[in-house]
mmCIF file of C-alpha atoms and ligand atoms in Angstrom:
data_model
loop_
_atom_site.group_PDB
_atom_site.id
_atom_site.type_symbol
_atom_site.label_atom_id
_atom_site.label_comp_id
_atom_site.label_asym_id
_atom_site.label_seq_id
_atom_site.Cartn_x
_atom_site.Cartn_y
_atom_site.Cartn_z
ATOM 1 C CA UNK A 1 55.330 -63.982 -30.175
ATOM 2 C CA UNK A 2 54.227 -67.395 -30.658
ATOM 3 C CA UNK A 3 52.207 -67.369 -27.505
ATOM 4 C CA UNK A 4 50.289 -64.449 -28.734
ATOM 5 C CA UNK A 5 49.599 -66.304 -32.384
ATOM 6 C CA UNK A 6 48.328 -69.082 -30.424
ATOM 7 C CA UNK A 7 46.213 -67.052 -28.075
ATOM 8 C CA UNK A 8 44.759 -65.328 -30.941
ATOM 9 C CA UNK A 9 43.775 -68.941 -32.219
ATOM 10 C CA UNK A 10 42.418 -70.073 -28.954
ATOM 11 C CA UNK A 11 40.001 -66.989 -28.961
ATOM 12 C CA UNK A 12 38.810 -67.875 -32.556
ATOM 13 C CA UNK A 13 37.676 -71.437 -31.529
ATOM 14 C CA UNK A 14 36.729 -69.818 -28.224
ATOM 15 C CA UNK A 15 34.392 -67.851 -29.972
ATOM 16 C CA UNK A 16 32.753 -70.276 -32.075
ATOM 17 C CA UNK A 17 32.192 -72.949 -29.128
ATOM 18 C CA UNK A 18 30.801 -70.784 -27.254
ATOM 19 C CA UNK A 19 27.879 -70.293 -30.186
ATOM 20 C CA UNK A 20 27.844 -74.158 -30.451
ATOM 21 C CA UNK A 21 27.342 -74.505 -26.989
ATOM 22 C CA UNK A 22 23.226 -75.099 -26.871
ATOM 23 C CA UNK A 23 22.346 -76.129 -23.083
ATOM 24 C CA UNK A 24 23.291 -74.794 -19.588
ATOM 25 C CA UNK A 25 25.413 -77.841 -19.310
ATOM 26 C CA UNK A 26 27.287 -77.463 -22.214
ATOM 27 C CA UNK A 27 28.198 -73.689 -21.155
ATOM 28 C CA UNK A 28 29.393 -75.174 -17.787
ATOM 29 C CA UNK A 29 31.657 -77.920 -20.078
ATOM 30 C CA UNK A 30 32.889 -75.090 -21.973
ATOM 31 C CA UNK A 31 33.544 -72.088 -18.898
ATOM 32 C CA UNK A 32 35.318 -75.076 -17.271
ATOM 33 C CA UNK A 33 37.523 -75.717 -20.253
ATOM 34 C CA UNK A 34 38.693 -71.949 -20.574
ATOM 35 C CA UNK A 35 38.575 -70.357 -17.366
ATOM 36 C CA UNK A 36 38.710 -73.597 -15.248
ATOM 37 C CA UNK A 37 41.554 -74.007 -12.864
ATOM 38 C CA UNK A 38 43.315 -76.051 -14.964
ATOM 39 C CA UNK A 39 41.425 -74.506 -17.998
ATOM 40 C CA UNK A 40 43.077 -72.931 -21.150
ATOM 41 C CA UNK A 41 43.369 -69.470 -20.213
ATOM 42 C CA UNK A 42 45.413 -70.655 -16.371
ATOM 43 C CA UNK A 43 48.094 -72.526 -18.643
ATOM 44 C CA UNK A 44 48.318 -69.595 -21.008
ATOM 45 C CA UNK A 45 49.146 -67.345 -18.004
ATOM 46 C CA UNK A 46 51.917 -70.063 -16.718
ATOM 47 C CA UNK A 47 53.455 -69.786 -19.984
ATOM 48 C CA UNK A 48 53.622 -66.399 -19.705
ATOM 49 C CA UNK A 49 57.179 -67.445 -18.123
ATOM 50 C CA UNK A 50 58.775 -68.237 -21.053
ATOM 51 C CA UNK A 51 57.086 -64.833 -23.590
ATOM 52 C CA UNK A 52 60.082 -62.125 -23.821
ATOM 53 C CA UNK A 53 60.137 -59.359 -21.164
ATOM 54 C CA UNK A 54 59.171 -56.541 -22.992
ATOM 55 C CA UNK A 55 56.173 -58.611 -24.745
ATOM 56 C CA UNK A 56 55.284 -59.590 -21.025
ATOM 57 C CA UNK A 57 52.727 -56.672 -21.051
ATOM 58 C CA UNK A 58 51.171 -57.422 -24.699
ATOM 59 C CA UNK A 59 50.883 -61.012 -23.995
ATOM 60 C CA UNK A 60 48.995 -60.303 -20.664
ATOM 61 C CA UNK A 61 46.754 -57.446 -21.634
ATOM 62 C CA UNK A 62 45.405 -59.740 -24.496
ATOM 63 C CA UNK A 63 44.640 -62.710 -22.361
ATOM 64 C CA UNK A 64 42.702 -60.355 -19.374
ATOM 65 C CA UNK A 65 41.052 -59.437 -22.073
ATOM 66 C CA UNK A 66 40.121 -62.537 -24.057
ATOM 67 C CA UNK A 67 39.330 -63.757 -20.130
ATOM 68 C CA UNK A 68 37.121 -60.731 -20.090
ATOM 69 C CA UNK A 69 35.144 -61.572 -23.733
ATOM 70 C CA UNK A 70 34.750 -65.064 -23.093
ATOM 71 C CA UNK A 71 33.111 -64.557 -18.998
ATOM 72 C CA UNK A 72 30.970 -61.508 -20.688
ATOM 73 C CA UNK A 73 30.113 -63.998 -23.534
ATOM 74 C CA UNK A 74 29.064 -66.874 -20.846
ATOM 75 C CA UNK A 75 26.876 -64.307 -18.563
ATOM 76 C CA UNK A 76 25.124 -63.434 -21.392
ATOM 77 C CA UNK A 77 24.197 -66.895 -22.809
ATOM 78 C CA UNK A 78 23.540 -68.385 -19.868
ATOM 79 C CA UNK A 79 21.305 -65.760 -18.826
ATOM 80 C CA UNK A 80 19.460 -66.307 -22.116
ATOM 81 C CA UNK A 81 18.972 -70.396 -21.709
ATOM 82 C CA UNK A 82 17.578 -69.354 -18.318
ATOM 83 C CA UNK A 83 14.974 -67.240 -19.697
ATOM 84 C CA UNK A 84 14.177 -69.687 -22.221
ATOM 85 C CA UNK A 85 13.783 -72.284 -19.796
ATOM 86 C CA UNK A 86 11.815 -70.224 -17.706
ATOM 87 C CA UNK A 87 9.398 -68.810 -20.435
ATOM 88 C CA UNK A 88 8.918 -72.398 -21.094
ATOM 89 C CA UNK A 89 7.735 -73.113 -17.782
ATOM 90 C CA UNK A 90 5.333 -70.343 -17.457
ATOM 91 C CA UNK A 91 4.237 -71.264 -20.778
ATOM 92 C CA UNK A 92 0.320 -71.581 -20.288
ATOM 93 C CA UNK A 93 -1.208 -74.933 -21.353
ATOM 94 C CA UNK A 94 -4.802 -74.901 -21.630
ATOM 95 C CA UNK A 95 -5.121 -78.080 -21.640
ATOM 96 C CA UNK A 96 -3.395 -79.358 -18.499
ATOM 97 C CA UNK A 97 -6.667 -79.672 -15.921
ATOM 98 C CA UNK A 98 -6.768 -76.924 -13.760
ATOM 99 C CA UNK A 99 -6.668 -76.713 -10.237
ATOM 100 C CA UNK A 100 -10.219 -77.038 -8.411
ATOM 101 C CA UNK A 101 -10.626 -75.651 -5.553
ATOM 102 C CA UNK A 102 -12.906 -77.981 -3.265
ATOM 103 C CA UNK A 103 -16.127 -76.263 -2.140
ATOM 104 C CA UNK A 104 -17.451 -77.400 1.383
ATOM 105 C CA UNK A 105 -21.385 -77.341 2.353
ATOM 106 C CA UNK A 106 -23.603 -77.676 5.143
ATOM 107 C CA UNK A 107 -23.151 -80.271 7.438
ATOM 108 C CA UNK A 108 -26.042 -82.767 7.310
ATOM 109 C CA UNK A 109 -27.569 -82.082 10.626
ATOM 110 C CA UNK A 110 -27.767 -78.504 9.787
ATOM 111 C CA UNK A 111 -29.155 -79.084 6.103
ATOM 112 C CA UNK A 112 -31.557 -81.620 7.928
ATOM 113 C CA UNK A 113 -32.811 -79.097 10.505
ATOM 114 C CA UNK A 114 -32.821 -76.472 7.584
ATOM 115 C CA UNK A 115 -35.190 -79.031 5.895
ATOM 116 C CA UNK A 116 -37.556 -79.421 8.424
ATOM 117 C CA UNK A 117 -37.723 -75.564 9.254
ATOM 118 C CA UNK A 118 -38.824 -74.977 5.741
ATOM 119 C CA UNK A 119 -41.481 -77.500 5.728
ATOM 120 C CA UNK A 120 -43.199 -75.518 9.050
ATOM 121 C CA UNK A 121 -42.164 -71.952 7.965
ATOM 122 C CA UNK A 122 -44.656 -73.384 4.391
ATOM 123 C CA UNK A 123 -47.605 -73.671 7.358
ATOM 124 C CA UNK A 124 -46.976 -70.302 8.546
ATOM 125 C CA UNK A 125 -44.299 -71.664 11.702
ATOM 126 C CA UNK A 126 -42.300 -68.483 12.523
ATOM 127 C CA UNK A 127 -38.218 -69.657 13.372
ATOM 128 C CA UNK A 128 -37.176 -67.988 16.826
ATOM 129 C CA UNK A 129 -34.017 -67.898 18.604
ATOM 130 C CA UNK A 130 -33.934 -69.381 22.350
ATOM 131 C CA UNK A 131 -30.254 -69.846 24.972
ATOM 132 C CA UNK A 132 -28.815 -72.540 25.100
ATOM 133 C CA UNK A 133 -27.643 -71.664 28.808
ATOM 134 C CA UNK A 134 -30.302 -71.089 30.846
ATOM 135 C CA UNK A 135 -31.340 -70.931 34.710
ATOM 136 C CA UNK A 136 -33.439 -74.311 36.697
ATOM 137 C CA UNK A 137 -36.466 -72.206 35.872
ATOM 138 C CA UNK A 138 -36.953 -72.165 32.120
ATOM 139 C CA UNK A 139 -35.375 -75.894 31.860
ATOM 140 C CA UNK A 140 -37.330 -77.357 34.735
ATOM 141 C CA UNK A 141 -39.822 -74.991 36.698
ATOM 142 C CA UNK A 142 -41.631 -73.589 33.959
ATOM 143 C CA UNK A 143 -41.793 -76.473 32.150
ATOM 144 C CA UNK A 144 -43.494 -78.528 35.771
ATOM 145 C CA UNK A 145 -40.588 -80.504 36.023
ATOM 146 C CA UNK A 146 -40.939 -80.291 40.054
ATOM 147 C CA UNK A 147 -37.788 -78.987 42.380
ATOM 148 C CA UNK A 148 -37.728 -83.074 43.536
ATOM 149 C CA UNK A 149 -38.162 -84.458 40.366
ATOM 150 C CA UNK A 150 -34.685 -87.140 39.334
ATOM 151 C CA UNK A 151 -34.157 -85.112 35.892
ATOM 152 C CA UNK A 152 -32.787 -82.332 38.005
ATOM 153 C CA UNK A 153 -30.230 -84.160 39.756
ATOM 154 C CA UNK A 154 -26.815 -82.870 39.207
ATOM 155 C CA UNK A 155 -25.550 -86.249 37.186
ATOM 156 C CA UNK A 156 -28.803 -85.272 34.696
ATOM 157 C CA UNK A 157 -27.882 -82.113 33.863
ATOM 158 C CA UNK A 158 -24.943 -80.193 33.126
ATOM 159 C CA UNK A 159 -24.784 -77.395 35.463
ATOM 160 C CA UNK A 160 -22.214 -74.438 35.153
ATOM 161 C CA UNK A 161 -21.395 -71.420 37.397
ATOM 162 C CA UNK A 162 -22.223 -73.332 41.206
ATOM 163 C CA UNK A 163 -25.653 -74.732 39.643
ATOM 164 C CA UNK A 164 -26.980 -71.502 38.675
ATOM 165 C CA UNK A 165 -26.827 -71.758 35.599
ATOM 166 C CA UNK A 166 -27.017 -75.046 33.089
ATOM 167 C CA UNK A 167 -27.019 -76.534 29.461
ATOM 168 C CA UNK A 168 -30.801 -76.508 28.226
ATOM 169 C CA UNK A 169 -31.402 -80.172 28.460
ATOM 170 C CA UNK A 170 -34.424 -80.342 25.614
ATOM 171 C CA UNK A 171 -35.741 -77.156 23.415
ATOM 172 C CA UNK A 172 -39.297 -76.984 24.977
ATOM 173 C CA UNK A 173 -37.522 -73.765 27.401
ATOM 174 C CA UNK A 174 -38.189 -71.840 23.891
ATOM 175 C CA UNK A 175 -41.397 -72.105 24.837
ATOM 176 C CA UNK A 176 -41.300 -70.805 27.719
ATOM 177 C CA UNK A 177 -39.003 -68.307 26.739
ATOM 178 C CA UNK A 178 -41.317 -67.199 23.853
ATOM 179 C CA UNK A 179 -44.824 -67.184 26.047
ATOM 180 C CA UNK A 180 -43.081 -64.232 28.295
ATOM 181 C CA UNK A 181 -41.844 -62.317 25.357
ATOM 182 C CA UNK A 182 -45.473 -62.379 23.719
ATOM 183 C CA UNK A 183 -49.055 -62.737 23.790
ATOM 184 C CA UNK A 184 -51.101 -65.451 21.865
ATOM 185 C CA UNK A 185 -51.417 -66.480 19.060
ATOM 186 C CA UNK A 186 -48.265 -67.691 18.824
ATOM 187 C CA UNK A 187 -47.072 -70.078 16.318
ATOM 188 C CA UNK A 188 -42.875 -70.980 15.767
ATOM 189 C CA UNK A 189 -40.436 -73.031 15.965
ATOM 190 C CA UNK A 190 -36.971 -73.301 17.610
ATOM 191 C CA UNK A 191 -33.981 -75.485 16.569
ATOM 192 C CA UNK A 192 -30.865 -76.103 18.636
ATOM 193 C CA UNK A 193 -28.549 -77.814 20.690
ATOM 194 C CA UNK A 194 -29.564 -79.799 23.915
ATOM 195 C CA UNK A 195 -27.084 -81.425 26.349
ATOM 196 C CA UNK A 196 -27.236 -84.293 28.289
ATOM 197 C CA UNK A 197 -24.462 -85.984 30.023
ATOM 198 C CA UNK A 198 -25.519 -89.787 28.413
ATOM 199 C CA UNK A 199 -22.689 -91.708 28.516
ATOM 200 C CA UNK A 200 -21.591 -91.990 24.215
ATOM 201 C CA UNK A 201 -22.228 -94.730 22.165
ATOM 202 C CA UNK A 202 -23.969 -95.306 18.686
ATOM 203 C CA UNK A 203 -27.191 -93.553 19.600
ATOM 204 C CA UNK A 204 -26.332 -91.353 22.391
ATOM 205 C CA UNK A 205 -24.501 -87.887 22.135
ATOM 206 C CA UNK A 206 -24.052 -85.528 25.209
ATOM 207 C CA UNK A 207 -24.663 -82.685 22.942
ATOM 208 C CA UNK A 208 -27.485 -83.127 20.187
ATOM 209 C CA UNK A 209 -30.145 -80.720 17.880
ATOM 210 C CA UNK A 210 -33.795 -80.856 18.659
ATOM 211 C CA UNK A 211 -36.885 -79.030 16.848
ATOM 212 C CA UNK A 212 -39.400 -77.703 18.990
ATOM 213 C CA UNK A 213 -42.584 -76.176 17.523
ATOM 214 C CA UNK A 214 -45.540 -75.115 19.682
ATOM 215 C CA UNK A 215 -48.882 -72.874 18.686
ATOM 216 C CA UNK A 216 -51.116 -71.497 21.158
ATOM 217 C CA UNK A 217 -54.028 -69.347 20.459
ATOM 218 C CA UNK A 218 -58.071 -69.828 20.971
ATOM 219 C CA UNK A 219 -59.696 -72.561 20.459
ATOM 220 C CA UNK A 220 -56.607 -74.582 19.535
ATOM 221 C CA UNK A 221 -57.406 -78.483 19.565
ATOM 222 C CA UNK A 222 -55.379 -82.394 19.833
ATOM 223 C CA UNK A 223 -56.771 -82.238 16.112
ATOM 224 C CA UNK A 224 -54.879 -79.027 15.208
ATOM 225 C CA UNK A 225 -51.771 -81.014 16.575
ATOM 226 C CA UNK A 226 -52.506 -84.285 14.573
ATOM 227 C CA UNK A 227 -52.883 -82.241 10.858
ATOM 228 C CA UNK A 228 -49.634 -80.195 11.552
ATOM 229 C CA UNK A 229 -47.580 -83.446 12.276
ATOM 230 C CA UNK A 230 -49.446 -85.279 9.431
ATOM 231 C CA UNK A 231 -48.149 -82.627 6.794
ATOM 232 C CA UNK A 232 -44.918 -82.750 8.027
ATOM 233 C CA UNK A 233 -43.853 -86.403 8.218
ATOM 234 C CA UNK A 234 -45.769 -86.898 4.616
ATOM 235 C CA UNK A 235 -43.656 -83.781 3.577
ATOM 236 C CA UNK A 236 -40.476 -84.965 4.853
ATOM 237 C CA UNK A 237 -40.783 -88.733 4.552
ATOM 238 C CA UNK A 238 -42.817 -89.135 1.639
ATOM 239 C CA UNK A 239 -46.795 -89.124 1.082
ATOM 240 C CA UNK A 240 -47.541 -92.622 2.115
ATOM 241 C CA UNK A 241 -46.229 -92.856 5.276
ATOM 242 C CA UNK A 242 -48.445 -93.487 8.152
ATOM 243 C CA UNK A 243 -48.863 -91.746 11.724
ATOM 244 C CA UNK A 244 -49.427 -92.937 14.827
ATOM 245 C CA UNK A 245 -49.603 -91.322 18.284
ATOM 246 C CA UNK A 246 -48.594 -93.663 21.701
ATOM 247 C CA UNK A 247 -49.831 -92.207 24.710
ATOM 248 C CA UNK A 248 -47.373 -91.153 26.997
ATOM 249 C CA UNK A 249 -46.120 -88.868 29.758
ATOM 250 C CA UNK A 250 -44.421 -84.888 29.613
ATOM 251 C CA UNK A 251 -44.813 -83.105 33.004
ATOM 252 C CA UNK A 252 -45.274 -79.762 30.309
ATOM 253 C CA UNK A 253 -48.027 -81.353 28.362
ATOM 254 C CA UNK A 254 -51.268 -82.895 28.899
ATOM 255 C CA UNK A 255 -52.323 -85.290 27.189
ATOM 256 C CA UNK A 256 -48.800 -86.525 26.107
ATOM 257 C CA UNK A 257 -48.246 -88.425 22.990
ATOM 258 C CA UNK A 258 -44.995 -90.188 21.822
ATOM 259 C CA UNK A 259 -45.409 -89.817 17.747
ATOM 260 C CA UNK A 260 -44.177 -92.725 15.349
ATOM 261 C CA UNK A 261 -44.015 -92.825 11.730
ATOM 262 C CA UNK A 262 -44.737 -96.108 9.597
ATOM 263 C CA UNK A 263 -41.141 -97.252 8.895
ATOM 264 C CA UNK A 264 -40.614 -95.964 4.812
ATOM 265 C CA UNK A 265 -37.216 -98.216 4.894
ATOM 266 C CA UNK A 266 -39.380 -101.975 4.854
ATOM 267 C CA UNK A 267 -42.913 -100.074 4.143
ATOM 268 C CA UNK A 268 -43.592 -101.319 7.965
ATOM 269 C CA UNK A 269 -42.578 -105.428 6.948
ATOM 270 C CA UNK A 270 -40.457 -105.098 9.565
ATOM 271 C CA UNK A 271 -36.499 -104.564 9.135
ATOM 272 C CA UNK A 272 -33.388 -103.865 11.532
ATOM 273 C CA UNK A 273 -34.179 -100.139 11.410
ATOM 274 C CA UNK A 274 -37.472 -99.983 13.135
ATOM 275 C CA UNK A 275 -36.268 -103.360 15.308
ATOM 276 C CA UNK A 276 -38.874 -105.405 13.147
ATOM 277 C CA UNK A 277 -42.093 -103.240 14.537
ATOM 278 C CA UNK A 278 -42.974 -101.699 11.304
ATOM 279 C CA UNK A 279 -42.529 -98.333 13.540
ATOM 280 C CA UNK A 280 -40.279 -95.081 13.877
ATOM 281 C CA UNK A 281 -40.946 -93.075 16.755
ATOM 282 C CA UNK A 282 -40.090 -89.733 15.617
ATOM 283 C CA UNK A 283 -40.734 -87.214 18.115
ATOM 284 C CA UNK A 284 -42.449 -86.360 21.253
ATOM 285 C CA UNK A 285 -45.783 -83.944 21.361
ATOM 286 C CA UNK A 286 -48.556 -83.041 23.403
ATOM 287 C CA UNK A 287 -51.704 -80.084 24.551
ATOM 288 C CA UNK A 288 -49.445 -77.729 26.725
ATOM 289 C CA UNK A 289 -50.336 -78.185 30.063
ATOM 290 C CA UNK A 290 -52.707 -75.399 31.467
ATOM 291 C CA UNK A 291 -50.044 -75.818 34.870
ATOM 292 C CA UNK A 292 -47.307 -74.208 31.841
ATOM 293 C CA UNK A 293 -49.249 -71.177 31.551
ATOM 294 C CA UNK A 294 -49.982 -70.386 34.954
ATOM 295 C CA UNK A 295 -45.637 -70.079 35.057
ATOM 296 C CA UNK A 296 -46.615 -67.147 31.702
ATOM 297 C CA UNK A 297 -49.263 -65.694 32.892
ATOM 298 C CA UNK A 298 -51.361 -66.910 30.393
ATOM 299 C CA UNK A 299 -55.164 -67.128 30.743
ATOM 300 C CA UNK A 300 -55.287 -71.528 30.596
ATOM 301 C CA UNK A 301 -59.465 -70.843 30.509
ATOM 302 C CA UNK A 302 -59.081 -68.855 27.247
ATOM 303 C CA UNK A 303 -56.155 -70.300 25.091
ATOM 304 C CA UNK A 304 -54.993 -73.711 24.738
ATOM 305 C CA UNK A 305 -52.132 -74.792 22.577
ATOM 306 C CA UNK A 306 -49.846 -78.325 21.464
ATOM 307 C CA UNK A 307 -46.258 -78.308 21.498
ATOM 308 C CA UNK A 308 -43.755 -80.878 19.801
ATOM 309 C CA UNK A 309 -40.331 -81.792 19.629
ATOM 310 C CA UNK A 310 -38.038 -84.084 17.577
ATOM 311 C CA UNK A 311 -34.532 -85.222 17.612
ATOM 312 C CA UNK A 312 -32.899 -83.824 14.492
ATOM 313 C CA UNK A 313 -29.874 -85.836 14.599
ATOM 314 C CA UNK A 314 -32.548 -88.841 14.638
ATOM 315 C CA UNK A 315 -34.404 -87.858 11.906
ATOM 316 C CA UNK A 316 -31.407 -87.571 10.201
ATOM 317 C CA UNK A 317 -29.938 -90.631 10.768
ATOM 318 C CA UNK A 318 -33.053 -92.540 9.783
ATOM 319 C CA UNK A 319 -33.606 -90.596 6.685
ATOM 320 C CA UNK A 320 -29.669 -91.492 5.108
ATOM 321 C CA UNK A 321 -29.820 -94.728 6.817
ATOM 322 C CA UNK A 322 -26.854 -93.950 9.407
ATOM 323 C CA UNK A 323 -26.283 -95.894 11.884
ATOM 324 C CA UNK A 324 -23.952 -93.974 14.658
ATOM 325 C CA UNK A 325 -24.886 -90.399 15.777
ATOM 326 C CA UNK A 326 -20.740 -90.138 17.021
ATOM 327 C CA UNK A 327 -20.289 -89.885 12.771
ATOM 328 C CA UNK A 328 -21.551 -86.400 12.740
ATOM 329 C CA UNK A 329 -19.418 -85.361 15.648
ATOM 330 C CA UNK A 330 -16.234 -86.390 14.066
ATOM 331 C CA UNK A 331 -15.667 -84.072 11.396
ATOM 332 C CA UNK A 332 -14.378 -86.805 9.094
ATOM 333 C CA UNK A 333 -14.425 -85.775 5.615
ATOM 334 C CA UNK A 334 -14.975 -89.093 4.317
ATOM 335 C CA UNK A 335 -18.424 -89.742 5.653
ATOM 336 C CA UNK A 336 -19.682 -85.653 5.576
ATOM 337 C CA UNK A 337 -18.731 -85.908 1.777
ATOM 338 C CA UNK A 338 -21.702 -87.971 1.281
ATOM 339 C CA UNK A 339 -24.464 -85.500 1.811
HETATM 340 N N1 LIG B 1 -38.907 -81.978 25.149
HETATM 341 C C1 LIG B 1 -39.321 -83.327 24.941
HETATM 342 C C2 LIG B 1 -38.066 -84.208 24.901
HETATM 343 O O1 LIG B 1 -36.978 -83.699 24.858
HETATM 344 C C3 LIG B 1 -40.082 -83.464 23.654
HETATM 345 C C4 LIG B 1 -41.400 -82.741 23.672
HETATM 346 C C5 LIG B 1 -41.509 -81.460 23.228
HETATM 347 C C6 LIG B 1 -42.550 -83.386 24.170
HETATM 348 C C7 LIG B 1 -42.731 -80.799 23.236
HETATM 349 C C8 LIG B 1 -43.742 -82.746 24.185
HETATM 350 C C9 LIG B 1 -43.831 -81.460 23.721
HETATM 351 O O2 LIG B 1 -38.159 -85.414 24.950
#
């Protein structure tokens, strides 16, 4: 029976290691060392060779079972440590930083034209909706751009569907659009995209947003033109900048005026901006042509009306001093994080 005194000893010190044993790695020291393969417990059972025949059965029962205790005793711990460890993790610390979740905004062409809107929906401007596809007539016709004229040559314009339909190529067919739909007075403004197959570079897009605004009603005069555009660019660029009007030519208005602010980056000293002229030209404008509302079936002896429109991705640019219009077109983070 000396086997079985020395088994019963093994289990005692079995017993209290396996208490002692205070990490997963010290329970994986300790299965090893009893049920390893070359563990207590697998030497006990080769010895079983020499134990007496009829203790053979005694002498085996008690180690099963002292295999038995000891794998029921490791389970159990080690599924305790786990627990622990795991409680510790989820363990909430209120004092780690949290996790922010980054909030996106408008892009800065759309906050821009946003900007602007607001400034003409404060003088009454209601905003209206106009396609950006549209048909020869609202982009050139209607507008007395005539059937010969170079704008509507193919490499112009970008025509879809066999040239019967195209991209809008400027935001003045919302005027056009907005004369058929109702009568006078009118007074809105459209915002939008405009296409133009210009070959890319720093100041040329082939897709770009323009404002147009246009009133029409009795009585309306170049004066009533020159006080809306005098609020806005004192509204938008600040209250000492100056105005000036360049005459110029729009086959859809008559007289024609290209409009240029004072430039509020050098306070018109002349800098690299305005290309040391003191001047920003800012956006086109003009009376609407009386030829426009013969295409509406508007009365041209009775109402008279101005129409302008501006670049938004311009305005933009000069406003946060940006120098290529291919940034906003990129969708790089880095720069749209600064607005
Ligand atoms: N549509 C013109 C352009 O794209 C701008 C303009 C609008 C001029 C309204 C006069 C009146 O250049």
């Amino acid at each position: 029976m000396k086997l079985l005194d020395k088994l019963k000893n093994i289990e005692k010190t079995a017993m209290k290691e396996a208490v002692e044993a205070g990490s997963l790695d010290e329970l994986e020291q300790f299965r090893i060392k009893y049920l390893g393969r070359k563990g207590v417990l697998s030497s006990a059972i080769k010895n079983m060779a020499h134990v007496a025949k009829k203790d053979k059965p005694k002498v085996g029962k008690f180690i099963n079972e002292l295999k038995q205790k000891i794998t029921l005793l490791l389970d159990e711990k080690e599924k305790s440590f786990r627990e622990e460890a795991k409680s510790l993790f989820e363990y909430d610390d209120t004092t780690l930083p949290g996790i922010v979740a980054e909030l996106g905004h408008r892009h800065p062409l759309i906050r821009t034209m946003e900007d602007i809107l607001d400034i003409f929906k404060k003088m009454s401007f209601k905003v209206v909706d106009s396609p950006e596809i549209e048909t020869e007539f609202y982009n050139f016709e209607a507008l007395n751009i005539p059937k010969n004229h170079p704008s509507r040559e193919t490499f112009h314009t970008f025509y879809v569907e066999d040239g019967e339909f195209l991209l809008r190529s400027q935001t003045s067919t919302a005027q056009i659009r907005m004369m058929e739909k109702e009568k006078p007075p009118i007074q809105v403004v459209h915002a939008g995209k405009v296409y133009r197959p210009d070959a890319v570079d720093a100041s040329h897009s082939f897709m770009f947003y323009q404002i147009e605004g246009f009133i029409v009603d009795e009585g309306i005069v170049f004066s009533d033109l020159k006080g809306v555009l005098e609020k806005f660019a004192r509204e938008y660029f600040g209250q000492d900048v100056r105005m000036r009007f360049r005459p110029h030519y729009f086959p859809f208005t008559e007289p024609s005026a290209e409009v240029d602010i004072s430039c509020f980056i050098c306070g018109s000293k002349g800098c690299r901006v305005c290309s040391y002229k003191g001047w920003l030209e800012v956006l086109g404008a003009g009376m609407i042509n009386p030829k426009v509302f013969e295409f509406v079936k508007y009365d041209s002896s009775k109402y008279t009306g101005f129409a302008f429109g501006m670049g938004v991705d311009r305005i933009c640019m000069l406003k946060h001093g940006i120098t290529d219009i291919r940034l906003f077109y990129e969708n790089d983070v880095r720069f749209l994080k600064q607005f």
